[in-house]
XYZ file of N, CA and C in Angstrom:
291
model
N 25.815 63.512 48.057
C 26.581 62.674 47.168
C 26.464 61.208 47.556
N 26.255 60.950 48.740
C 26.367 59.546 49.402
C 25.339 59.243 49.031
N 23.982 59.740 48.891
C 22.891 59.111 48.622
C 23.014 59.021 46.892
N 23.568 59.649 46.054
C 23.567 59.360 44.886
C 23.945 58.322 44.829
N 25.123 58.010 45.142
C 26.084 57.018 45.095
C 25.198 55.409 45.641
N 24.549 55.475 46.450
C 23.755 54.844 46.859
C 22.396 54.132 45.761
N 21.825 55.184 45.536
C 20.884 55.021 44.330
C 21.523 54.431 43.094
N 22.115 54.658 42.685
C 23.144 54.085 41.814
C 23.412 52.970 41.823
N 23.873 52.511 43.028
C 24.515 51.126 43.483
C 23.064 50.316 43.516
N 21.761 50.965 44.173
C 21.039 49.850 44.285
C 20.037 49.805 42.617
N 20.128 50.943 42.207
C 20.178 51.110 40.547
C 20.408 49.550 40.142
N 21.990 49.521 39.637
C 23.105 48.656 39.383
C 22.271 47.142 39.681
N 22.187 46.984 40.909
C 21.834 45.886 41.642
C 20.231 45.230 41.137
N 19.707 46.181 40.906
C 18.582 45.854 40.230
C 18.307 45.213 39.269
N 19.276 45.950 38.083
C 19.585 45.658 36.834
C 19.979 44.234 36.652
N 20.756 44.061 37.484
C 21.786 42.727 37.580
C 20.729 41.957 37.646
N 19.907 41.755 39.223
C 18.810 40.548 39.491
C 17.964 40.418 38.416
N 17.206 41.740 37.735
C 16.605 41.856 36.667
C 16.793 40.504 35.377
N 18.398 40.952 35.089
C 18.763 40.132 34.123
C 18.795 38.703 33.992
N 19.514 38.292 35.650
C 19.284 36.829 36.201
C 18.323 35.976 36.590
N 17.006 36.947 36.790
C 15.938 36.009 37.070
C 15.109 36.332 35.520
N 15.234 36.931 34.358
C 14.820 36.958 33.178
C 14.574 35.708 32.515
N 16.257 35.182 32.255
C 15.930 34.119 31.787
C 15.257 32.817 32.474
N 15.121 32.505 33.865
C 14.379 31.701 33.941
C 12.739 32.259 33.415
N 12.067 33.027 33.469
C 11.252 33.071 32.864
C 10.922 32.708 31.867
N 11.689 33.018 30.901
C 11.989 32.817 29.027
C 12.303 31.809 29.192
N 13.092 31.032 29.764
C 13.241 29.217 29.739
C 11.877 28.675 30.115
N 10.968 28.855 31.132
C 9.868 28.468 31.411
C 8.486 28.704 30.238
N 8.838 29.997 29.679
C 8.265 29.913 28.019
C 8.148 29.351 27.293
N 9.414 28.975 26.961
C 9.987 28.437 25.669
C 9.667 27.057 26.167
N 9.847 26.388 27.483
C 9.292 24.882 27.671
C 8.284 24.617 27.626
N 7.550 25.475 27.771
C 5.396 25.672 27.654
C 5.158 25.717 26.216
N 5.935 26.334 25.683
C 5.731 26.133 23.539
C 6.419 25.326 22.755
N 7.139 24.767 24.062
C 8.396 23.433 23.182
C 6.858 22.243 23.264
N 6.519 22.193 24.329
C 5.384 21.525 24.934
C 4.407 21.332 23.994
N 3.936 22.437 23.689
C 2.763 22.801 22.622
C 2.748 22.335 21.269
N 4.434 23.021 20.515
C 4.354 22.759 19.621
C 4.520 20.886 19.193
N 4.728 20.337 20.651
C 5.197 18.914 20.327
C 3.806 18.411 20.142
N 3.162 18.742 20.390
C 1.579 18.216 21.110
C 1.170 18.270 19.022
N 1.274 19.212 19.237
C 1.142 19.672 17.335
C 1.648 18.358 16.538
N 2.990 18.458 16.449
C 3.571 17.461 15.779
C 3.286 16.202 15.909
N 2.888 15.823 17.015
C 2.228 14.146 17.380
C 0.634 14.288 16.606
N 0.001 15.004 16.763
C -1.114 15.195 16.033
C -1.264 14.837 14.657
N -0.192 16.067 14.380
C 0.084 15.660 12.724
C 0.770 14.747 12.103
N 1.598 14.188 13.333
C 2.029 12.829 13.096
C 0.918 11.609 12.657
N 0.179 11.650 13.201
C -1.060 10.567 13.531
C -2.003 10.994 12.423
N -2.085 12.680 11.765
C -3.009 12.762 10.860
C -2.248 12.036 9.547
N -0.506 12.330 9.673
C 0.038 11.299 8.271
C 0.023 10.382 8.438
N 0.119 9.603 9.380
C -0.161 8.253 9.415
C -1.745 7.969 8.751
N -2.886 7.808 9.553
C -3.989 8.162 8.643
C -4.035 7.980 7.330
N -3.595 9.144 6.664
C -3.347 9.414 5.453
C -2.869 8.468 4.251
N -1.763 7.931 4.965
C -0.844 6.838 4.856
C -1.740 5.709 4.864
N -2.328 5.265 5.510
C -2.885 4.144 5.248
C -3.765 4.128 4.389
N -4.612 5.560 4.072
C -5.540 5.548 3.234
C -5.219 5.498 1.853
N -3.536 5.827 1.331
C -3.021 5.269 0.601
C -3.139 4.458 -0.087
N -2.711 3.907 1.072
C -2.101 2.161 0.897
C -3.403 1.609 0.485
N -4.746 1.821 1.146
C -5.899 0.989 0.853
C -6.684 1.472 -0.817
N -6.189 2.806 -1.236
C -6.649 3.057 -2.181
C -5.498 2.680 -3.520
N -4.481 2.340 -3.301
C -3.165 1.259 -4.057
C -3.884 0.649 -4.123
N -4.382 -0.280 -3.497
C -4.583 -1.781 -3.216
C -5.842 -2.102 -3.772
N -6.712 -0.465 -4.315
C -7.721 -0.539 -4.934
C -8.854 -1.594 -3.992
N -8.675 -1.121 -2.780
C -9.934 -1.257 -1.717
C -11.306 -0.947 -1.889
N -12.469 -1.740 -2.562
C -13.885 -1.237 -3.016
C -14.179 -0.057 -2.116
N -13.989 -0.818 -0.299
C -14.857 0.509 0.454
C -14.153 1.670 0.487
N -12.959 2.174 0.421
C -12.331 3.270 0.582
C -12.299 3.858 -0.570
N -12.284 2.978 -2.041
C -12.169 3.613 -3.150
C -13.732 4.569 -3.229
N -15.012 3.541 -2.638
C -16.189 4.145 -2.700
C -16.358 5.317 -1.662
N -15.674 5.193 -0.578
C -15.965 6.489 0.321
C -15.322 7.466 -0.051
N -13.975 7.590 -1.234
C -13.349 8.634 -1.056
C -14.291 9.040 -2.356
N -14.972 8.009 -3.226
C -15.430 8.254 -4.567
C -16.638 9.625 -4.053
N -17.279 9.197 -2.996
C -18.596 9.836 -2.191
C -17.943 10.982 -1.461
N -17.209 10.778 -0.552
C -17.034 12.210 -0.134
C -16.180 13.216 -0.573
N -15.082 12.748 -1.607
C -14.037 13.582 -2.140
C -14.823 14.461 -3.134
N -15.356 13.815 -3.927
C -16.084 13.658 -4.903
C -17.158 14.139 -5.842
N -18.167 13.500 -4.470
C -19.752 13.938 -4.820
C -20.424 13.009 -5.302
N -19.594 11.681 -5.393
C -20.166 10.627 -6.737
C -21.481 9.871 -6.110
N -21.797 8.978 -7.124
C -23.111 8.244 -6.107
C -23.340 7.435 -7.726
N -23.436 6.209 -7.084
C -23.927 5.354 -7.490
C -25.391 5.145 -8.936
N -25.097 4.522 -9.983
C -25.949 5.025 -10.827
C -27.428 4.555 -9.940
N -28.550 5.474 -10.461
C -30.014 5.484 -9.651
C -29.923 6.521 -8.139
N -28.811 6.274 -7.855
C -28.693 6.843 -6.438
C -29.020 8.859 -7.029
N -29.847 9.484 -5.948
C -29.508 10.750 -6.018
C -28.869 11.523 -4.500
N -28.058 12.779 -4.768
C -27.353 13.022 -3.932
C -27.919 14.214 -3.701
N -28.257 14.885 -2.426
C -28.728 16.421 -2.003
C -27.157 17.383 -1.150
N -27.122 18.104 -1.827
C -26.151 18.913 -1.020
C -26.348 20.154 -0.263
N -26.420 19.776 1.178
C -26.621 20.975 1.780
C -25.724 22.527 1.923
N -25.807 23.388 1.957
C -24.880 24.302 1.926
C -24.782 24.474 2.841
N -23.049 25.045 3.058
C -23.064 25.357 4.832
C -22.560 26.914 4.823
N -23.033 26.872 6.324
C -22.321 28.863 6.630
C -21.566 28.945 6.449
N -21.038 30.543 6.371
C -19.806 30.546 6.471
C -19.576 30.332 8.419
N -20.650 30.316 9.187
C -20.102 30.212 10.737
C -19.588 28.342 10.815
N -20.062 27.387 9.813
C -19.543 25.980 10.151
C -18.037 26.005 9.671
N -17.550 26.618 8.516
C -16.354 26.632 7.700
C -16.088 25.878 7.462
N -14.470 25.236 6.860
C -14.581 23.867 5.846
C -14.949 22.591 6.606
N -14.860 21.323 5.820
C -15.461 20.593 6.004
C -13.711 19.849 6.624
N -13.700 19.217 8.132
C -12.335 18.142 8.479
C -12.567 16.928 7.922
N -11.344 16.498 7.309
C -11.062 15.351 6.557
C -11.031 14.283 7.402
């Protein structure tokens, strides 16, 4: 009986430390993907910004931006000009803006 009683207790005891050193783990997680996902958001911060300006320059009816977005959004080209389009794999996938 003493040894049950025993097993039990260090059972118990297990459980307990178990639980208490858990969450530091899961806190050390969650700060590694708080981390991550911030890393994300500054990114995409900086890709709207970008964006944002390219806006503003195509408001403002900017020749070169109106012509680069005319060319790469597009396809356009200039009268006389001809344009070749290469096809891509599917291993390159879409094209980054």
């Amino acid at each position: 009986m003493k040894f049950f009683s025993l097993a039990i207790v260090a059972l118990v005891v297990f459980v307990i430390i178990s639980y208490v050193l858990r969450p530091n783990r899961t806190l050390s997680q969650l700060q590694e993907e708080l981390r991550i996902l911030q890393a994300q958001v500054d990114a995409l911060e900086q890709q709207i910004q970008e964006k944002d300006r390219i806006i503003e320059k195509l408001r403002s009816r900017d020749p070169a931006v109106v012509e680069s977005v005319a060319r790469d959004k597009f396809g356009m080209a200039k009268q006389g000009e001809t344009i070749y389009a290469i096809p891509r794999t599917e291993t390159e996938g879409p094209r980054k803006e």
